[in-house]
N, CA and C atoms as an extended XYZ file, in Angstrom:
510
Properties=species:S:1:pos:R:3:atomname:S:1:resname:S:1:resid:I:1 pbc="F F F"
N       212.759       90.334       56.942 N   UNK     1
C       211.979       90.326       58.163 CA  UNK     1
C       210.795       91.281       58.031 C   UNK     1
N       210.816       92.430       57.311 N   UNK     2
C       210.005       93.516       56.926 CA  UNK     2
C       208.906       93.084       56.309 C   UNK     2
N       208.832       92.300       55.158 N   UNK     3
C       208.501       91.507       54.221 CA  UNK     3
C       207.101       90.630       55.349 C   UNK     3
N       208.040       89.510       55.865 N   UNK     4
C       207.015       89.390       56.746 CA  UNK     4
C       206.228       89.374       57.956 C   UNK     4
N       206.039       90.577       57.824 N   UNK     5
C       205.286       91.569       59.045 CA  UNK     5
C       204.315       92.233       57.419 C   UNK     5
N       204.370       92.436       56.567 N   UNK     6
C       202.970       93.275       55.558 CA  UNK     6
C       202.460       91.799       55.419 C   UNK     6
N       202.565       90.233       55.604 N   UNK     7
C       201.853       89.596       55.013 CA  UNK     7
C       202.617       88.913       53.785 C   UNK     7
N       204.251       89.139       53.245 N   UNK     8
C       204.631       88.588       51.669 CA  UNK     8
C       205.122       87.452       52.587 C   UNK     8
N       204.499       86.013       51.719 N   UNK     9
C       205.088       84.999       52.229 CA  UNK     9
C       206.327       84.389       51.885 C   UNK     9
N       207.390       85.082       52.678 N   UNK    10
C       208.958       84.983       52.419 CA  UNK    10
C       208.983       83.304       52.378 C   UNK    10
N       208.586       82.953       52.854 N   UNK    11
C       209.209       81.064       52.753 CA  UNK    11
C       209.421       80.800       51.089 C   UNK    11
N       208.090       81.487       50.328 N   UNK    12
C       208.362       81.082       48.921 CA  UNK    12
C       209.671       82.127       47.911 C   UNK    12
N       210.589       82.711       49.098 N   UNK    13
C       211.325       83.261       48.536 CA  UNK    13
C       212.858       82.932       48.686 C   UNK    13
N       212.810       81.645       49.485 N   UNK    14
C       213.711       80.836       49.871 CA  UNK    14
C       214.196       80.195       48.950 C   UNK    14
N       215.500       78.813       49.070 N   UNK    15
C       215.709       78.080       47.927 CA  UNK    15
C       214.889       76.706       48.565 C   UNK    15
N       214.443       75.858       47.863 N   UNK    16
C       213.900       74.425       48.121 CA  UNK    16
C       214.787       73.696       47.097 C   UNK    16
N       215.999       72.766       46.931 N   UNK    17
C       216.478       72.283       46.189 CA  UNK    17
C       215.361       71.624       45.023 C   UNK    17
N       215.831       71.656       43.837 N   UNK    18
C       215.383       71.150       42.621 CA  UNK    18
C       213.967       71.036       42.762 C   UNK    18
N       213.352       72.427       43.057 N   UNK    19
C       212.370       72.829       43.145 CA  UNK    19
C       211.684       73.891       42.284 C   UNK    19
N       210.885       73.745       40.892 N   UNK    20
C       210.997       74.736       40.041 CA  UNK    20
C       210.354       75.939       40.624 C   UNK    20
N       209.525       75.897       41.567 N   UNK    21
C       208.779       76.657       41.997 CA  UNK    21
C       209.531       77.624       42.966 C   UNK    21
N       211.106       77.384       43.415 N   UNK    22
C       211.508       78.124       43.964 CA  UNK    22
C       213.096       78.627       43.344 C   UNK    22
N       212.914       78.100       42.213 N   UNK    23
C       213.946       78.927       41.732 CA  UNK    23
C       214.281       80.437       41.703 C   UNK    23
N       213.347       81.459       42.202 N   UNK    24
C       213.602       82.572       42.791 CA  UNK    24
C       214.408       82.454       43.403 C   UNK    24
N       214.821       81.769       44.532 N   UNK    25
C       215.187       81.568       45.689 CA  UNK    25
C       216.711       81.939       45.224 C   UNK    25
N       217.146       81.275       43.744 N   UNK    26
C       219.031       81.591       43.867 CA  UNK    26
C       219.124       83.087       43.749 C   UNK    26
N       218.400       84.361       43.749 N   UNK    27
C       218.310       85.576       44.045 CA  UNK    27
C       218.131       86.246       45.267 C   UNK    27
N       216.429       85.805       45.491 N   UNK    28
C       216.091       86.220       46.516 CA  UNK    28
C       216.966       85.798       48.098 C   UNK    28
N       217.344       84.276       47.900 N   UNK    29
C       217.189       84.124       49.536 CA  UNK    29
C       218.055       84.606       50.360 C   UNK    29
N       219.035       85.345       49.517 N   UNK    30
C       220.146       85.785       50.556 CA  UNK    30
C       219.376       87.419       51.172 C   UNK    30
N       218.541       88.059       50.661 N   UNK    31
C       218.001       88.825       51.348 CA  UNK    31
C       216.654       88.558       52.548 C   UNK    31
N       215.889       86.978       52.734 N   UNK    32
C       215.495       86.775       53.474 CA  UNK    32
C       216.111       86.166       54.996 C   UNK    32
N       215.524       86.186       55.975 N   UNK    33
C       216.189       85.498       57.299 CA  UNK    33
C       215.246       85.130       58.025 C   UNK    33
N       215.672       84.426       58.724 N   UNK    34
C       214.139       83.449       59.590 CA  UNK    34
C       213.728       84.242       60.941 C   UNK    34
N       214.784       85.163       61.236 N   UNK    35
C       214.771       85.885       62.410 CA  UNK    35
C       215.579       87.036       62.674 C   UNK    35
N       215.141       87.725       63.694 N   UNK    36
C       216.067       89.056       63.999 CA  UNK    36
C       217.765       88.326       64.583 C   UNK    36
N       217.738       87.457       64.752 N   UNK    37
C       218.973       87.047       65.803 CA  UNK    37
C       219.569       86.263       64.277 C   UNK    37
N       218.933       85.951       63.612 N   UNK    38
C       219.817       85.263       62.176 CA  UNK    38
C       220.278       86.789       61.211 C   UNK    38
N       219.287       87.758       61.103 N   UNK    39
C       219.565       88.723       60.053 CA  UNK    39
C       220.951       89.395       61.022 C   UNK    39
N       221.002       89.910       62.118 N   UNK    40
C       221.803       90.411       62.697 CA  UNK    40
C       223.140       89.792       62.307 C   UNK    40
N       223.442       88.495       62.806 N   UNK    41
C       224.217       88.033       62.538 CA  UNK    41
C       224.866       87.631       60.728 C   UNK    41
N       224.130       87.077       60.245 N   UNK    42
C       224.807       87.963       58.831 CA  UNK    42
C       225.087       89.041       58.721 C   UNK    42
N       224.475       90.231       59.135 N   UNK    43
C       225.415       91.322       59.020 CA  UNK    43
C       226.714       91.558       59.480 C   UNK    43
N       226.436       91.651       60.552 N   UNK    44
C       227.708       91.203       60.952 CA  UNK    44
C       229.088       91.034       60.325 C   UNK    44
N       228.856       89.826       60.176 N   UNK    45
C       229.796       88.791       58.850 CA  UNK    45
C       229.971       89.622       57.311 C   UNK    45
N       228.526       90.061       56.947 N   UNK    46
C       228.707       90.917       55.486 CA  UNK    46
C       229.410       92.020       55.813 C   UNK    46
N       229.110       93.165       56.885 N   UNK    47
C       230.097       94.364       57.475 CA  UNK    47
C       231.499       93.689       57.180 C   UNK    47
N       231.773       92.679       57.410 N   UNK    48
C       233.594       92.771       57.854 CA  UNK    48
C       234.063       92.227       56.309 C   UNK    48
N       232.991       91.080       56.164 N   UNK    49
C       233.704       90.517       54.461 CA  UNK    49
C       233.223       91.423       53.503 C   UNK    49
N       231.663       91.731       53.409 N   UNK    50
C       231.387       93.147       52.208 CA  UNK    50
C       232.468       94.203       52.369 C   UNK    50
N       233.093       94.845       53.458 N   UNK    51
C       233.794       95.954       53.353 CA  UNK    51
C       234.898       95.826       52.746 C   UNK    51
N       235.362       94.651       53.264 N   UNK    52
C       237.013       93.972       52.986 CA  UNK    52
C       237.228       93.994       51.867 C   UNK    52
N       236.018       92.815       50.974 N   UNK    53
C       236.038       92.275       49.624 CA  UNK    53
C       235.732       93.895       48.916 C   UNK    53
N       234.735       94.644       49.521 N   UNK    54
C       234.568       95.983       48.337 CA  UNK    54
C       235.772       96.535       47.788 C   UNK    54
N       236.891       96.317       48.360 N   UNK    55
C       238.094       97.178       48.538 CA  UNK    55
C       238.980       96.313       47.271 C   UNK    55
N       238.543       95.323       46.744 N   UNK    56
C       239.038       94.467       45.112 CA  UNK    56
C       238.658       94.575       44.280 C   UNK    56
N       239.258       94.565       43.408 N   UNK    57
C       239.257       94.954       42.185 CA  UNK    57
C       237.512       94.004       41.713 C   UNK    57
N       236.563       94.697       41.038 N   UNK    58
C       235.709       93.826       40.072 CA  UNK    58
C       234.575       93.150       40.912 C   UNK    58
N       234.954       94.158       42.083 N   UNK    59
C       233.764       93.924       43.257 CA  UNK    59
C       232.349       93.164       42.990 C   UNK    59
N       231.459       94.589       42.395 N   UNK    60
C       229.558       94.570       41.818 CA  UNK    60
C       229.854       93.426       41.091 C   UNK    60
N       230.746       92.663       40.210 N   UNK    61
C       230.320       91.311       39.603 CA  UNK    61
C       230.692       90.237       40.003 C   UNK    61
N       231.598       90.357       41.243 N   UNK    62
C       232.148       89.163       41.719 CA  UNK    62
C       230.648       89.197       43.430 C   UNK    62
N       229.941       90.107       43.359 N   UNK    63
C       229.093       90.115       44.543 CA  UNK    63
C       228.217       89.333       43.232 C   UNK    63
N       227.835       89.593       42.566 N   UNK    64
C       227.048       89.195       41.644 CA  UNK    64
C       226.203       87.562       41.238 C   UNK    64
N       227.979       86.993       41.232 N   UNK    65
C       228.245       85.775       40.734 CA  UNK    65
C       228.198       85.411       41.911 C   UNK    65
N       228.595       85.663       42.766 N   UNK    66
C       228.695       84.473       44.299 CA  UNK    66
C       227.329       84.618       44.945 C   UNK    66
N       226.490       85.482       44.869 N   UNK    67
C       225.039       85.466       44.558 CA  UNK    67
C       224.323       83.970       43.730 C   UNK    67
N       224.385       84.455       42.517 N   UNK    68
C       223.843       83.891       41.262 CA  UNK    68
C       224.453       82.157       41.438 C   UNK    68
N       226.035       82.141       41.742 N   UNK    69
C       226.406       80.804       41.585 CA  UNK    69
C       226.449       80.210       42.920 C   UNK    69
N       226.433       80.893       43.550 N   UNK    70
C       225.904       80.164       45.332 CA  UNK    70
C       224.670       79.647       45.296 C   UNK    70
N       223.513       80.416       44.826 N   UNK    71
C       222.155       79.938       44.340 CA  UNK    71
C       221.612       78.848       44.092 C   UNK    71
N       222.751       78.736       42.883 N   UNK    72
C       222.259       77.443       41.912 CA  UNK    72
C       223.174       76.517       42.479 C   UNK    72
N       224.148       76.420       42.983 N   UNK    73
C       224.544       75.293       43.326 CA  UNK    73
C       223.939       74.985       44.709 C   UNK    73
N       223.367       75.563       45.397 N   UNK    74
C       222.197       75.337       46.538 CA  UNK    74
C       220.842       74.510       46.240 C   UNK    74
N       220.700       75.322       45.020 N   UNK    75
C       219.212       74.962       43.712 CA  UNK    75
C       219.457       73.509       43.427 C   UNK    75
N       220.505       73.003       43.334 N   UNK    76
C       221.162       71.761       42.386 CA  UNK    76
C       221.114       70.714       43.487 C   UNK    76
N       222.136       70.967       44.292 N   UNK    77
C       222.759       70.115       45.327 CA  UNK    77
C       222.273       69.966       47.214 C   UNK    77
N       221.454       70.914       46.872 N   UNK    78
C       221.182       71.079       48.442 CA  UNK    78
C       220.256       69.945       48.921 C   UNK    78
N       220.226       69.438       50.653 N   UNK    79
C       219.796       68.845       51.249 CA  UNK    79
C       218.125       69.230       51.255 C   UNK    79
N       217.453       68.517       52.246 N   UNK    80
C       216.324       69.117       52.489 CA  UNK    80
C       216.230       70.520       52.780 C   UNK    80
N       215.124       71.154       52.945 N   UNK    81
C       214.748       72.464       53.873 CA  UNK    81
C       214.793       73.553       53.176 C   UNK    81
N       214.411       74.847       53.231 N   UNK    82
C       214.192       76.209       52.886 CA  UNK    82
C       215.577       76.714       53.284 C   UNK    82
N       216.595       77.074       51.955 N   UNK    83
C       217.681       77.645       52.363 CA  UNK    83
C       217.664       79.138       52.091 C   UNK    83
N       217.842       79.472       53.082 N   UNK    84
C       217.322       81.350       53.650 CA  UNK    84
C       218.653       81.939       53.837 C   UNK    84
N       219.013       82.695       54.302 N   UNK    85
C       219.710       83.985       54.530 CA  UNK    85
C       221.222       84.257       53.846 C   UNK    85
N       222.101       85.221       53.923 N   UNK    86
C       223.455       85.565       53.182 CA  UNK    86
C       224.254       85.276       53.779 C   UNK    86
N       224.045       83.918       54.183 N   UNK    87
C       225.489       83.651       54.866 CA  UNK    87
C       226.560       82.736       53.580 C   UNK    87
N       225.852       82.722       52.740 N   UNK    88
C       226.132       82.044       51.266 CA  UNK    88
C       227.059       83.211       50.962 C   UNK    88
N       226.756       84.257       50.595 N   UNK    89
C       227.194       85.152       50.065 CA  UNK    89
C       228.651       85.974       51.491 C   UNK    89
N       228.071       85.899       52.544 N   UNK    90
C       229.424       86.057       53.790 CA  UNK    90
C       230.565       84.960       53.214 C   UNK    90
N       230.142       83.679       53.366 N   UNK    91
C       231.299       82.805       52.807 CA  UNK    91
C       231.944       83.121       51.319 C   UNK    91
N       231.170       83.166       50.507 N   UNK    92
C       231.772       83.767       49.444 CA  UNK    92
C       232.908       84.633       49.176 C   UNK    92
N       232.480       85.774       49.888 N   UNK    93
C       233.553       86.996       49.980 CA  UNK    93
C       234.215       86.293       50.926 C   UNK    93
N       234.619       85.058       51.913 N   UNK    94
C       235.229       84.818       52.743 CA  UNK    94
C       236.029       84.036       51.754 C   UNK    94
N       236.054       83.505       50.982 N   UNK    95
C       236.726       82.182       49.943 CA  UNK    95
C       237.067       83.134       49.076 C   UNK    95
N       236.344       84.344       48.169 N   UNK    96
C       237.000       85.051       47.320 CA  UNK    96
C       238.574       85.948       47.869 C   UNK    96
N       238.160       86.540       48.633 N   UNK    97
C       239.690       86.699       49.920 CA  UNK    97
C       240.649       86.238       50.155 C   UNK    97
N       240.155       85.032       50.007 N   UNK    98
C       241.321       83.741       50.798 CA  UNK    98
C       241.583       83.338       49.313 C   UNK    98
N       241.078       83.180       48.323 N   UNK    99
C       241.011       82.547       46.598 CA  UNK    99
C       242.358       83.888       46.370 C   UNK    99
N       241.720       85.669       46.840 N   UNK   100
C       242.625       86.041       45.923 CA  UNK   100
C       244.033       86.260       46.661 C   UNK   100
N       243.981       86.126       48.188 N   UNK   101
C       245.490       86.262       48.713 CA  UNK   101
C       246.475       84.929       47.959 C   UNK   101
N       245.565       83.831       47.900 N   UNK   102
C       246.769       82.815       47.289 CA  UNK   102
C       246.718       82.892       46.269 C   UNK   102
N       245.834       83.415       44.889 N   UNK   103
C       245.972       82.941       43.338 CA  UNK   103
C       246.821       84.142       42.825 C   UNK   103
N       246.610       85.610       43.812 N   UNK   104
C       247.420       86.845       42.701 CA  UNK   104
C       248.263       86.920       43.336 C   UNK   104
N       248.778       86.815       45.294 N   UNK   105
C       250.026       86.835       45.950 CA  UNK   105
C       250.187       88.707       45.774 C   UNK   105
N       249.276       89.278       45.922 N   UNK   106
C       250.144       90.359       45.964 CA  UNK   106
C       249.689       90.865       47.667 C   UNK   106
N       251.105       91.692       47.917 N   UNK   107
C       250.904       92.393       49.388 CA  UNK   107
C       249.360       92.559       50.045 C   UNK   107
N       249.036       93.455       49.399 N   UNK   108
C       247.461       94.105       49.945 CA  UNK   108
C       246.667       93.126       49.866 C   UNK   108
N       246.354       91.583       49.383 N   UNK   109
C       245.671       90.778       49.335 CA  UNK   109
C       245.765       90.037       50.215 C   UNK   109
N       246.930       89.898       50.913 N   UNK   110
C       247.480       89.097       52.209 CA  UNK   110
C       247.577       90.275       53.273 C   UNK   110
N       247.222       91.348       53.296 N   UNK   111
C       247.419       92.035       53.932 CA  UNK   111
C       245.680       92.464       54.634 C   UNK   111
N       244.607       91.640       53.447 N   UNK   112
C       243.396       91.872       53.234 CA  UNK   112
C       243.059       90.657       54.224 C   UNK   112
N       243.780       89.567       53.908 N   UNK   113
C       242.878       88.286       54.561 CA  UNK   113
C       243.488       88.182       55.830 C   UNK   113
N       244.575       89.150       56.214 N   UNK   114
C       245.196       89.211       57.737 CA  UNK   114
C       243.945       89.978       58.501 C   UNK   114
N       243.953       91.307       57.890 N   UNK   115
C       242.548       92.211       57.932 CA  UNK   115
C       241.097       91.790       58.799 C   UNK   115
N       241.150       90.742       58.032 N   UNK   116
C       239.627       89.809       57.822 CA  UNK   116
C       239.925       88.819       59.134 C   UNK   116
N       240.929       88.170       59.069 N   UNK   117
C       241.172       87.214       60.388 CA  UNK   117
C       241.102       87.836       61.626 C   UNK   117
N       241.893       89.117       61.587 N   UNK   118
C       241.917       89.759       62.886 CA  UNK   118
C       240.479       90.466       63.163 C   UNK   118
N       239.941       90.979       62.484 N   UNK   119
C       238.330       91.580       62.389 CA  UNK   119
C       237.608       90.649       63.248 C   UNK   119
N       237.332       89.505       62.162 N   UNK   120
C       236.659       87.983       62.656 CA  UNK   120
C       236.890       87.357       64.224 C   UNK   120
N       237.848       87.848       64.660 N   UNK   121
C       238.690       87.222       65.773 CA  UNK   121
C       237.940       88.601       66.729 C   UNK   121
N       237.599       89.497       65.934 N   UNK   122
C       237.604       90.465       67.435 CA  UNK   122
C       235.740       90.310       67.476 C   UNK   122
N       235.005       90.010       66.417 N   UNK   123
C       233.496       90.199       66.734 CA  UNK   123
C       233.118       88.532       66.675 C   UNK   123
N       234.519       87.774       67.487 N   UNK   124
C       233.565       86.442       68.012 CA  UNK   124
C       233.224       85.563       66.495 C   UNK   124
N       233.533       85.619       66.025 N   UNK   125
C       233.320       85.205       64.600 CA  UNK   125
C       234.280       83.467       63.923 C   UNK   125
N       233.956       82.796       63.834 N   UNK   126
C       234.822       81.553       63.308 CA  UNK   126
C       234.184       81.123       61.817 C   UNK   126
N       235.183       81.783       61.094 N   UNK   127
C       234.673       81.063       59.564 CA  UNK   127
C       234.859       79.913       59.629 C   UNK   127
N       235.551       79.449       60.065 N   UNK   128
C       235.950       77.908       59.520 CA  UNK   128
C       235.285       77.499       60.504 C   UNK   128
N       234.527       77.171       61.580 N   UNK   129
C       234.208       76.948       62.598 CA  UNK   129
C       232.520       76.453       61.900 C   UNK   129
N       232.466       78.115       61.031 N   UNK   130
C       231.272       78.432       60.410 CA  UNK   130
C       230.154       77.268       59.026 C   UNK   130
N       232.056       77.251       58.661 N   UNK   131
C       231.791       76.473       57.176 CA  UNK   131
C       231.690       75.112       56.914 C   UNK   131
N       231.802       74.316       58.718 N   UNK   132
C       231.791       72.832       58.536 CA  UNK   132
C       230.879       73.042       59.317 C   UNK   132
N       229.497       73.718       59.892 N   UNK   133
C       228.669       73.486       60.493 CA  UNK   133
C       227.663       72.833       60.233 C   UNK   133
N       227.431       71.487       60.687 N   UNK   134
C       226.317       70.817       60.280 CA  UNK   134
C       225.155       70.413       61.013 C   UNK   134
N       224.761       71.656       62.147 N   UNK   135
C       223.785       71.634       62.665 CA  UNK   135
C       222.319       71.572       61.875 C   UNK   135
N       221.571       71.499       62.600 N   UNK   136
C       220.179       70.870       61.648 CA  UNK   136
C       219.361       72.066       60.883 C   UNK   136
N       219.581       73.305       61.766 N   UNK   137
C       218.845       74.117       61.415 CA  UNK   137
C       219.728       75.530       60.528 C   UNK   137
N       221.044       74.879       60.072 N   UNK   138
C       221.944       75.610       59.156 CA  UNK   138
C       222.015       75.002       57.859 C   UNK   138
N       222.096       75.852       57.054 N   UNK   139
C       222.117       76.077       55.336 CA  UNK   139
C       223.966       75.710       55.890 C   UNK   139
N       224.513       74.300       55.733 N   UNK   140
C       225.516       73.806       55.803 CA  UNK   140
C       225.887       74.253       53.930 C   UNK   140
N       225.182       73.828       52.839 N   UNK   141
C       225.352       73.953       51.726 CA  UNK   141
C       225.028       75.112       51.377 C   UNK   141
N       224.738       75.848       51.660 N   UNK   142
C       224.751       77.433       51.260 CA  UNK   142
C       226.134       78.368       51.705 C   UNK   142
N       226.922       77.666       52.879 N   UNK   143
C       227.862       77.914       53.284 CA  UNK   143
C       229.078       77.453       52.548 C   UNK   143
N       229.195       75.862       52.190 N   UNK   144
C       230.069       75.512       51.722 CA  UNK   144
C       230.248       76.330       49.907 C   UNK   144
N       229.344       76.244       49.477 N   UNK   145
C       228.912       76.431       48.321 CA  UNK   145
C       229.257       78.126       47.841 C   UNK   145
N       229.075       78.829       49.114 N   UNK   146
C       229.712       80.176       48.933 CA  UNK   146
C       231.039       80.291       48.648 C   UNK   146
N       231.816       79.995       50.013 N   UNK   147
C       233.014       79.627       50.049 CA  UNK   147
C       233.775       78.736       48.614 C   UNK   147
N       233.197       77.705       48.383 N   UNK   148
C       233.676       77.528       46.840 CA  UNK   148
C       233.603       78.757       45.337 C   UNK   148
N       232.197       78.966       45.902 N   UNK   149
C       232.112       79.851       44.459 CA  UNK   149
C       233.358       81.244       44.563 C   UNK   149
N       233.056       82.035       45.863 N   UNK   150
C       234.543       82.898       45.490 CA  UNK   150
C       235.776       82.629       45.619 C   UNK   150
N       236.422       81.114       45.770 N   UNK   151
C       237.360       80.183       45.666 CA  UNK   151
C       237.307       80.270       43.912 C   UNK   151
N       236.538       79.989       43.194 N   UNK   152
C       236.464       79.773       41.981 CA  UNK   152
C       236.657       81.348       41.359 C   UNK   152
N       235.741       82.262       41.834 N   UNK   153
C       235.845       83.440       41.320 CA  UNK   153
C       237.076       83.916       41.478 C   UNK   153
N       237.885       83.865       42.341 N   UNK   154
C       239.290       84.748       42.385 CA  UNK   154
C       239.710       83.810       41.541 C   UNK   154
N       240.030       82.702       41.335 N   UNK   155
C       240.552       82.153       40.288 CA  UNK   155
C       240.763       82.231       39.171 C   UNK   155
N       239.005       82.153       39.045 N   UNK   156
C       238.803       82.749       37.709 CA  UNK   156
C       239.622       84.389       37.404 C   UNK   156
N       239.451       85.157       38.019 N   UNK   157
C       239.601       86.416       37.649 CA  UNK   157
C       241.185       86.564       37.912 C   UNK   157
N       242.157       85.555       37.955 N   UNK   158
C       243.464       85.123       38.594 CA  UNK   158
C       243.746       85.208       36.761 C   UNK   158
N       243.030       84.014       36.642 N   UNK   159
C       243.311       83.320       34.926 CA  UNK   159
C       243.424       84.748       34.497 C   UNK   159
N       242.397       84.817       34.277 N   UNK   160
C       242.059       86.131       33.295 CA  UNK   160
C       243.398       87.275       33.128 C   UNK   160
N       243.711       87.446       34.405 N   UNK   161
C       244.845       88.708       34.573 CA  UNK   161
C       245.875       88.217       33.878 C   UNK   161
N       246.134       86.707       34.160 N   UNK   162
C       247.349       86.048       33.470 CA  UNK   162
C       247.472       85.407       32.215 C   UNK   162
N       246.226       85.760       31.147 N   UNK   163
C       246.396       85.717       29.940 CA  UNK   163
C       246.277       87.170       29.484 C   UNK   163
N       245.881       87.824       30.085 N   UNK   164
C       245.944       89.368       29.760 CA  UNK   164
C       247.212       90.208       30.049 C   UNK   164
N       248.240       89.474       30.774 N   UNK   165
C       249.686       89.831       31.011 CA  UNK   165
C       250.592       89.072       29.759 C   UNK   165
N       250.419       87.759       29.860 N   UNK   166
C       250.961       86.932       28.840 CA  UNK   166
C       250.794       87.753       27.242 C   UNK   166
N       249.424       88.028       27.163 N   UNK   167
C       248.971       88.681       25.665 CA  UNK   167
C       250.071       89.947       25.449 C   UNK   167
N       250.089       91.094       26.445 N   UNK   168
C       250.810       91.932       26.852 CA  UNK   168
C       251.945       91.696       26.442 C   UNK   168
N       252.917       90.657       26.898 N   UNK   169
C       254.296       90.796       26.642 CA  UNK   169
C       254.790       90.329       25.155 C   UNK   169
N       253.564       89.281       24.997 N   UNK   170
C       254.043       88.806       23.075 CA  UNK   170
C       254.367       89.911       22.368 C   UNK   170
């Protein structure tokens, strides 16, 4: 929002699907927003899932990747329109959560996405409400696309633990 108020024309910092000219965008756009009433509200959402998710193991690269691979599968697959703000990256940590209470099953991970439900429930908040929204003027695929990628990332990082236990006991 800062950005543009000096004059930088944030639109070209958006994603435009299969658009070479905005391939910035799988970086940048989760730090742009179309408005004070949109940036607010991602925060929001990042406060309760950034805090939650900080608290797992492998955090800085799993923020990283659900960044980077929310991006491009926005870059790839997305509908029309300028896809703007971090609600890509809110879903993300919302699917990485929910990816790692069911793929590792341990206490504090279910104890994390109870955490997160009850949080969500108290600041008015509906992920799922969130993640099938297909109003006109929502990044519907920046949403879904989050939510998959840290679905995939806890997974991934699920595998990993469990060939690194397996290796362990040979």
């Amino acid at each position: 929002m800062l950005l543009g108020f000096i004059g930088v024309p944030i639109e070209r910092l958006g994603i435009i699907a299969r658009e070479e000219n905005y391939l910035i965008g799988i970086v940048t756009a989760p730090f742009i927003h179309g408005s004070w009433s949109h940036l607010s509200g991602n925060l929001i959402g990042l406060w309760i899932c950034g805090y939650i998710a900080s608290r797992q193991a492998k955090f800085k690269r799993v923020s990283v990747a659900i960044v980077v691979l929310t991006g491009t599968l926005v870059w790839l697959f997305a509908g029309d329109g300028n896809h703007i703000g971090s609600s890509g990256v809110v879903m993300g940590y919302y699917g990485y959560l929910s990816g790692v209470a069911v793929f590792q099953r341990h206490v504090a991970s279910f104890i994390s996405l109870i955490v997160l439900a009850v949080l969500t429930y108290l600041a008015n908040i509906n992920f799922l409400g969130t993640l099938f929204n297909f109003s006109e003027n929502i990044s519907t695929e920046s949403h879904l696309f989050g939510f998959l990628s840290g679905l995939l990332l806890a997974y991934a990082i699920r595998s990993k633990s469990l060939k690194k236990t397996a290796k362990s006991e040979n």
